[in-house]
GROMACS .gro file of C-alpha atoms in nm:
model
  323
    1UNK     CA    1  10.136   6.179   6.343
    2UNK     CA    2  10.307   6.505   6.333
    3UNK     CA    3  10.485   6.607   6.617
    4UNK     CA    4  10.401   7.003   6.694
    5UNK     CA    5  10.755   7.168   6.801
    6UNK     CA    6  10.763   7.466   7.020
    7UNK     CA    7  10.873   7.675   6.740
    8UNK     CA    8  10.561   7.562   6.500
    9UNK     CA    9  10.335   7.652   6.796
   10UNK     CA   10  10.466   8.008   6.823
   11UNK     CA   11  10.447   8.047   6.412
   12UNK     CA   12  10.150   7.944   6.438
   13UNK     CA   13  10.009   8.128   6.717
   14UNK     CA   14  10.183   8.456   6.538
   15UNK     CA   15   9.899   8.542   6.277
   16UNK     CA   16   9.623   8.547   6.559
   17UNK     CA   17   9.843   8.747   6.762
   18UNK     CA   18   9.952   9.022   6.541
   19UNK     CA   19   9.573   9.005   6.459
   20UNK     CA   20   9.452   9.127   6.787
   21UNK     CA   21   9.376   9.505   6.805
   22UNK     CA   22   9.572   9.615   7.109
   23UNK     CA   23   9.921   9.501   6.905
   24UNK     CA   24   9.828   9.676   6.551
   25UNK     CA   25   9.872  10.066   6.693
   26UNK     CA   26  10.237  10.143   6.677
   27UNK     CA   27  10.398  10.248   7.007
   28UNK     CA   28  10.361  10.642   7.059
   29UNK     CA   29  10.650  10.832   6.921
   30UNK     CA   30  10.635  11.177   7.080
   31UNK     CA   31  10.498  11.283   7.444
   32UNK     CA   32  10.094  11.253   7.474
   33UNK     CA   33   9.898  11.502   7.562
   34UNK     CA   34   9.577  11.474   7.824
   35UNK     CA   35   9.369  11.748   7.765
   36UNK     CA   36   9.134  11.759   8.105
   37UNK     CA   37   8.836  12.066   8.022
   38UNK     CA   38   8.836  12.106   8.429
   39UNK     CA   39   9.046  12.389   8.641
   40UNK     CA   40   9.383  12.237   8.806
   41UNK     CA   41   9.370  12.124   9.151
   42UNK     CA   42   9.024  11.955   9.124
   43UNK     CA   43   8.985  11.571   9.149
   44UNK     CA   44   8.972  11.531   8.753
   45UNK     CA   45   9.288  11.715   8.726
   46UNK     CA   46   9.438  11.505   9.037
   47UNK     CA   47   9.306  11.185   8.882
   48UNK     CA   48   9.443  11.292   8.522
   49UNK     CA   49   9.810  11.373   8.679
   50UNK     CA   50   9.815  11.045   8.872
   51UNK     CA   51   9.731  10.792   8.599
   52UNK     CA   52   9.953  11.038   8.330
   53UNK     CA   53  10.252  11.004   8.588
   54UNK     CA   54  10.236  10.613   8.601
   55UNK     CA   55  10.188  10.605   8.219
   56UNK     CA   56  10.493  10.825   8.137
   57UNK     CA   57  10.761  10.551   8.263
   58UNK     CA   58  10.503  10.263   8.104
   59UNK     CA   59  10.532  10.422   7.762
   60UNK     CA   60  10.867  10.553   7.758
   61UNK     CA   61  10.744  10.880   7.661
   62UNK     CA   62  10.581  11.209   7.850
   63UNK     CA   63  10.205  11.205   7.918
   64UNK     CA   64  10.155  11.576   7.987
   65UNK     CA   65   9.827  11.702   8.167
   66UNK     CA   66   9.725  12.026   8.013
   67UNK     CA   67   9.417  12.228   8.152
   68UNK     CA   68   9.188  12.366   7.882
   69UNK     CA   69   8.887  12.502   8.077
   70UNK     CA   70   8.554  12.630   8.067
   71UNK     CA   71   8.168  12.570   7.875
   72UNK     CA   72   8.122  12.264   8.143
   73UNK     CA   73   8.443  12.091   8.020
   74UNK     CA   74   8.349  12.139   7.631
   75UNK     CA   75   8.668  12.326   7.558
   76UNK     CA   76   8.892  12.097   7.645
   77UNK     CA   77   8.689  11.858   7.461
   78UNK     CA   78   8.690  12.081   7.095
   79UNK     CA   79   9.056  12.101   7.142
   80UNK     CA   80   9.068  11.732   7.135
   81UNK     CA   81   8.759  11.663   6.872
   82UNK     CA   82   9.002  11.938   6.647
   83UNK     CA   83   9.350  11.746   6.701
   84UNK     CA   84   9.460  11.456   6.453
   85UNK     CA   85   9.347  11.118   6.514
   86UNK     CA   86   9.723  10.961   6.542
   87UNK     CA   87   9.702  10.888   6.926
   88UNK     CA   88   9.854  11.121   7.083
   89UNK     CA   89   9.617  11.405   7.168
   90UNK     CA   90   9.395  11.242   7.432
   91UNK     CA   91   9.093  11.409   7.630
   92UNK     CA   92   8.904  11.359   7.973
   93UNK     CA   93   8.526  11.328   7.932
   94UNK     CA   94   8.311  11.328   8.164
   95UNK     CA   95   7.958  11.194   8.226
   96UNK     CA   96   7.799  11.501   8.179
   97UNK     CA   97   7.963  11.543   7.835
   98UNK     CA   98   7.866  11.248   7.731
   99UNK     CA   99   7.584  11.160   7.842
  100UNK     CA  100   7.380  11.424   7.998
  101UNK     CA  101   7.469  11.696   7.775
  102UNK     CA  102   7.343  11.567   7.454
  103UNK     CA  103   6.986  11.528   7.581
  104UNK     CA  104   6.986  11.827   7.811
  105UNK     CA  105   6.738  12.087   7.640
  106UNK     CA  106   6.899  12.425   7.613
  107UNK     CA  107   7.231  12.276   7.678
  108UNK     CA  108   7.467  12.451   7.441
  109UNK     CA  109   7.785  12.234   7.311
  110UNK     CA  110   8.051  12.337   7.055
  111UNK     CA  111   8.096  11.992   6.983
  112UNK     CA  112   7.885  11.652   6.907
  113UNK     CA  113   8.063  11.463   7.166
  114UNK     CA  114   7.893  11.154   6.961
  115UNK     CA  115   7.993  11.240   6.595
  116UNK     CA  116   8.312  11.461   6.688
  117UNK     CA  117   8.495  11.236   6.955
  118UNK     CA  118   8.625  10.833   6.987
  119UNK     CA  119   8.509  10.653   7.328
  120UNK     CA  120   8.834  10.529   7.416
  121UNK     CA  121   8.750  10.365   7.796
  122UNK     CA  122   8.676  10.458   8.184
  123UNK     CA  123   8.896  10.600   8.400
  124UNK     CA  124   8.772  10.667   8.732
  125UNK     CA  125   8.468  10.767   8.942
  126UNK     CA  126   8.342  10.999   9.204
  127UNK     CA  127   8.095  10.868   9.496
  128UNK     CA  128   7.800  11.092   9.578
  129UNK     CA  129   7.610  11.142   9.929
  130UNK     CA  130   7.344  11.296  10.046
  131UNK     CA  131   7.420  11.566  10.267
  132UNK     CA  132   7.190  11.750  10.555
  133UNK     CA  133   7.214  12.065  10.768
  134UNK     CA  134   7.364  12.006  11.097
  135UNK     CA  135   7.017  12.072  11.284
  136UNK     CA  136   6.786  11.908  11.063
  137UNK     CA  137   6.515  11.658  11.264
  138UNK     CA  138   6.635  11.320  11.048
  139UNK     CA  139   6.919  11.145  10.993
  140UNK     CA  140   6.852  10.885  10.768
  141UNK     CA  141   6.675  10.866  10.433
  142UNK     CA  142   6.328  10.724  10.600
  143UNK     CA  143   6.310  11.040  10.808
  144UNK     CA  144   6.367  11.267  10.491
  145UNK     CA  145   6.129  11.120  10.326
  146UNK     CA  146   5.897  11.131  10.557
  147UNK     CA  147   5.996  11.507  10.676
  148UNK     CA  148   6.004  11.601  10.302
  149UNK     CA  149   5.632  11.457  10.234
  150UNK     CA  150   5.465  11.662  10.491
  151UNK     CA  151   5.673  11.986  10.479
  152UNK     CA  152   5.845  12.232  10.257
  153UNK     CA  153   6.199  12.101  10.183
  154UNK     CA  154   6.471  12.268  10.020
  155UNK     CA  155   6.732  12.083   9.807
  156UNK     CA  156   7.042  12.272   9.619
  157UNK     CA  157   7.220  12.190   9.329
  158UNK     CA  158   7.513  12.394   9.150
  159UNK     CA  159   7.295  12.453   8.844
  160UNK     CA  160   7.033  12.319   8.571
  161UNK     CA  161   7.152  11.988   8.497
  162UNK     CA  162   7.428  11.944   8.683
  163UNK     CA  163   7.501  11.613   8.884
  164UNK     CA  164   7.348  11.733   9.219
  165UNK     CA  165   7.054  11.842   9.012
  166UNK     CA  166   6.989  11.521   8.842
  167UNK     CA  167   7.088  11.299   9.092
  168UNK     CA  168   6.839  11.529   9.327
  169UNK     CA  169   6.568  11.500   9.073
  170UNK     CA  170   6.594  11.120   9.042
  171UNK     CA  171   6.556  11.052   9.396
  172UNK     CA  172   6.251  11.299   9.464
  173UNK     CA  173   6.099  11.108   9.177
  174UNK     CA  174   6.146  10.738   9.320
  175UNK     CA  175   6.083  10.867   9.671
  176UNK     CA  176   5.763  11.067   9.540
  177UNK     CA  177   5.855  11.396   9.715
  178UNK     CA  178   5.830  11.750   9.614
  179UNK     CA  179   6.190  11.962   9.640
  180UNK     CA  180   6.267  12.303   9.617
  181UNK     CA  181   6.559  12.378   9.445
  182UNK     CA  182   6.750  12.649   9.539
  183UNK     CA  183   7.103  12.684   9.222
  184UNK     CA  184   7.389  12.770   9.338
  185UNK     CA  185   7.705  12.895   9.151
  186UNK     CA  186   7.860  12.551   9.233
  187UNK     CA  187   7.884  12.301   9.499
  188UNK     CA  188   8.109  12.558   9.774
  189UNK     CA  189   7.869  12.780   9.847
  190UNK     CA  190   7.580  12.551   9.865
  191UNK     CA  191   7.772  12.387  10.135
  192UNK     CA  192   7.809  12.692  10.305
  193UNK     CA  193   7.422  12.765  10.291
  194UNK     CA  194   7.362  12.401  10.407
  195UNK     CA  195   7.628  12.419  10.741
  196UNK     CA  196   7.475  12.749  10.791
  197UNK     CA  197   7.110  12.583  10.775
  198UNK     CA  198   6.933  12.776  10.488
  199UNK     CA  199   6.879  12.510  10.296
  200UNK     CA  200   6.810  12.095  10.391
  201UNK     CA  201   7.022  11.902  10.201
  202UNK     CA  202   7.208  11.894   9.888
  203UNK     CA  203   7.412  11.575   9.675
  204UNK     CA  204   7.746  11.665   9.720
  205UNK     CA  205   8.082  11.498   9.594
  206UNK     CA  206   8.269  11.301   9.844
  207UNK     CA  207   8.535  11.496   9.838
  208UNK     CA  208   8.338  11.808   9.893
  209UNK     CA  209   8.183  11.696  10.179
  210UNK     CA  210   8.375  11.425  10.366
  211UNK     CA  211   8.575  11.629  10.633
  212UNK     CA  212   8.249  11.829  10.711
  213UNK     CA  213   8.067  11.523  10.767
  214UNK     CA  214   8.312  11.375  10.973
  215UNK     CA  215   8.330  11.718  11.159
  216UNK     CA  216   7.967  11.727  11.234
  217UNK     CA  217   7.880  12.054  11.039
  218UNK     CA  218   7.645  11.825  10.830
  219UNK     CA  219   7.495  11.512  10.819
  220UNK     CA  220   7.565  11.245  10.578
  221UNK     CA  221   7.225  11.112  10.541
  222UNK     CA  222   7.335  10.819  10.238
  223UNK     CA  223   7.588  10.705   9.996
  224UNK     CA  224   7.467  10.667   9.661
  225UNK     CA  225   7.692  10.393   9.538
  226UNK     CA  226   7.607   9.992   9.505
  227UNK     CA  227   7.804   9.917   9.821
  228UNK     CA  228   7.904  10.122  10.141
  229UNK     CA  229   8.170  10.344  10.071
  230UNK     CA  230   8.519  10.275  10.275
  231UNK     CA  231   8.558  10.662  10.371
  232UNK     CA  232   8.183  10.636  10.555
  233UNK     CA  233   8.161  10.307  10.629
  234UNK     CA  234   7.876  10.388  10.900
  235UNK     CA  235   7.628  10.600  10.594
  236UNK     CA  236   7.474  10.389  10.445
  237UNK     CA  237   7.386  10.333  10.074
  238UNK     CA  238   7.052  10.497   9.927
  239UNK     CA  239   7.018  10.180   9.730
  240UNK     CA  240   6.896   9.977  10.088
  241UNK     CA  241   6.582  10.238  10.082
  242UNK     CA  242   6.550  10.344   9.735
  243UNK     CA  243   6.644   9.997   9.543
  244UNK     CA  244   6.819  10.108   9.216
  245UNK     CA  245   6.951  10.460   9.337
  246UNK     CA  246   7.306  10.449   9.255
  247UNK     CA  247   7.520  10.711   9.088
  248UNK     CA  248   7.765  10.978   9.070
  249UNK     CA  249   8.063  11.109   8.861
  250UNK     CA  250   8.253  10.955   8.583
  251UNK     CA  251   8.510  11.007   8.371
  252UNK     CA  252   8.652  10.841   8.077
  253UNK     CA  253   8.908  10.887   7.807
  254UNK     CA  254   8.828  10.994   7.456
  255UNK     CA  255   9.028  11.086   7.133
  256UNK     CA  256   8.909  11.277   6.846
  257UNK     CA  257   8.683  11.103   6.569
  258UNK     CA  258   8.847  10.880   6.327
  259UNK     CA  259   9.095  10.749   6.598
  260UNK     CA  260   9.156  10.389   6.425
  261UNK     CA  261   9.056  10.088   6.611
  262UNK     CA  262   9.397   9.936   6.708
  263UNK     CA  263   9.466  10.319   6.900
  264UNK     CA  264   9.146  10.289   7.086
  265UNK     CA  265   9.262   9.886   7.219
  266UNK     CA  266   9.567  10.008   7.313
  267UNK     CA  267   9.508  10.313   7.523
  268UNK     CA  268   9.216  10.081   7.669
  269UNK     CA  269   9.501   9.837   7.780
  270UNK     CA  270   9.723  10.146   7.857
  271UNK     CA  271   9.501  10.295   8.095
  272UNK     CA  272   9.385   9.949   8.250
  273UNK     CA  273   9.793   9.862   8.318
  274UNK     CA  274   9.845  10.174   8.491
  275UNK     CA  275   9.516  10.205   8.740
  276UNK     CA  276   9.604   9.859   8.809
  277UNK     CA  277   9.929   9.923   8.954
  278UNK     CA  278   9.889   9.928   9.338
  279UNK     CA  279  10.074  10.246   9.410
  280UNK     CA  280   9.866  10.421   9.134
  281UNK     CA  281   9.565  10.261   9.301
  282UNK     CA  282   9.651  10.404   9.655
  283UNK     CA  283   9.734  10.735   9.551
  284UNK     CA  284   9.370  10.774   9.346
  285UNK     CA  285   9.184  10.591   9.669
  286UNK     CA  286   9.382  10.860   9.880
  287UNK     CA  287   9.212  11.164   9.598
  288UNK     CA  288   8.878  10.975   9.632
  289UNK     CA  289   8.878  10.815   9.296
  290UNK     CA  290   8.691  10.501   9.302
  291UNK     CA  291   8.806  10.235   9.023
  292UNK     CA  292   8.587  10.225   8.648
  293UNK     CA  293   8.619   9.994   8.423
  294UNK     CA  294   8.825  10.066   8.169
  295UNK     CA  295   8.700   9.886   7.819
  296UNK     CA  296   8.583  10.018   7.587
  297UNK     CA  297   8.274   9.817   7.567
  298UNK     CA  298   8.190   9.905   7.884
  299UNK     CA  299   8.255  10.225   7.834
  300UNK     CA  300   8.017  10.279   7.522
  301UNK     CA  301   7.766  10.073   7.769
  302UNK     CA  302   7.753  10.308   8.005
  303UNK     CA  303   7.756  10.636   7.806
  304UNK     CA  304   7.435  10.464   7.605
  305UNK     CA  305   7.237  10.374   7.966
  306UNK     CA  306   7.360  10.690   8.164
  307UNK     CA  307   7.236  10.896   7.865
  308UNK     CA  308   6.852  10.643   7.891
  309UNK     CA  309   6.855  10.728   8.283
  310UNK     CA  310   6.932  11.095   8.225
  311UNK     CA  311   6.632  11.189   7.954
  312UNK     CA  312   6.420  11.006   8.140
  313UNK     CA  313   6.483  11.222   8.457
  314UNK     CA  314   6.471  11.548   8.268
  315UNK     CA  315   6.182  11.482   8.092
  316UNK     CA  316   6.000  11.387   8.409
  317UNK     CA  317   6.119  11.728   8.599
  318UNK     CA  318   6.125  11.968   8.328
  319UNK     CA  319   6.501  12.034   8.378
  320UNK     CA  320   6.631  12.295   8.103
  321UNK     CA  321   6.997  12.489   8.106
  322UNK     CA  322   6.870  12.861   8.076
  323UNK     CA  323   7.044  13.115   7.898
   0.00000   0.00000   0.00000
């Protein structure tokens, strides 16, 4: 019988090894550069800088965030789809770029965020809730629904398509209630009309909305993720009284089209090292960024059943971007 040695193993394991995706890309050789399409400040950019800073020492190299703003986060998304595929030019997608976008009728995008960008993996997420004037007569989702199917209710959303819309529209549908939307110019001053009690709720981010909730200037009628979220742990999910009704914001990484295989394992792995990490794990809790999974299967998943979900909603409510 022949004996196996330790240094047989290891030569033999070596083929499979050097096989595997994640250890074909060659380390990066310059700084990286994370292109985020959304204004500095917001919880993208703070979730961007956080993950960059833990990957600069990681790598050995510079991850620098740079802001490239405007068309709903498209820009910063040609700049990528335009840069080289050798690794180093990296954007932050979002769900509505991928997903919503390319099904949203009159939705206008000067890129194909499926032919002109690489799914790389997830990053993070943003929890949603349902918010409610101060004064309104419910407090729960029962008593909506009930107020909203026997009187005029008012819902806003910070334009056609946008995540308060949809996620709005979805839940009027599997309540089977009648809104009326009122668009706002964002989420700020629809917050402002809802404190102020000219309009009855709206689907705000977390972050948007958590101090005023906890300040009593609005109700937080229900948390649309799968379990109670630790910031509200006495809201509780929409899921319990609409059974499916889970969502919110998500963002990913992406490189431009033709980024090889072996680049797209090992920023997967990159990214997964560094959200692991606990500090890096406190400090996006502490922004509000909820943990994704970041494969790149799941990744592609989710991008395919977001994008189902979406068209189905829009279809349903006739949502179109004018203009």
């Amino acid at each position: 019988m022949t004996m196996i040695t330790p240094r047989r193993a290891l030569l033999a394991a070596l083929p499979a090894a050097l096989a595997a995706p994640g250890l074909r890309a060659q380390p990066v050789s310059r700084d990286v550069r994370f292109v985020v399409g959304f204004a500095a400040g917001g919880s993208v950019d703070a979730m961007a800088r956080i993950v960059a800073q833990a990957l600069g020492p990681q790598l050995g190299r510079n991850v620098v965030v740079e802001n490239r703003t405007g068309a709903g986060g498209f820009i910063g998304l040609q700049t990528v789809a335009n840069a080289p595929p050798d690794g180093h030019v990296l954007a932050i997608a979002s769900g509505f770029n991928l997903s919503v976008s390319p099904v949203l009728p009159g939705m206008t995008m000067p890129i194909d965020p499926d032919t002109e960008l690489t799914p790389i993996g997830g990053m993070g997420r943003g929890a949603m809730v349902l918010v409610a004037r101060p004064d309104a007569p419910f407090s729960d989702m029962a008593g909506f629904i009930a107020y909203a199917k026997a009187q005029r209710t008012t819902c806003g959303h910070g334009g056609a398509g946008s995540s308060p819309h949809l996620m709005a529209a979805r839940m009027a549908q599997m309540a089977g209630i009648d809104l009326d939307f009122v668009a706002y110019r964002g989420g700020a001053p629809a917050l402002l009309d809802l404190m102020a009690s000219r309009i009855d709720v709206y689907f705000a981010l977390l972050p948007e909305a958590l101090q005023h909730i906890r300040g009593g200037a609005m109700k937080g009628l229900a948390v649309a993720t799968a379990r109670p979220h630790p910031t509200l742990p006495n809201v509780p999910i929409m899921a319990a009284t609409l059974p499916g009704m889970v969502g919110g914001s998500w963002w990913g990484v992406a490189g431009p089209k033709g980024l090889s295989p072996a680049w797209v394992s090992y920023w997967s792995d990159q990214v997964r090292i560094a959200t692991a990490k606990p500090e890096v794990r406190q400090r996006l809790t502490e922004s509000l960024i909820d943990e994704s999974d970041t494969s790149t299967e799941a990744f592609k998943a989710e991008i395919a059943s977001e994008r189902r979900i979406w068209s189905e909603v829009i279809r349903a409510a006739n949502i179109r971007v004018e203009g």
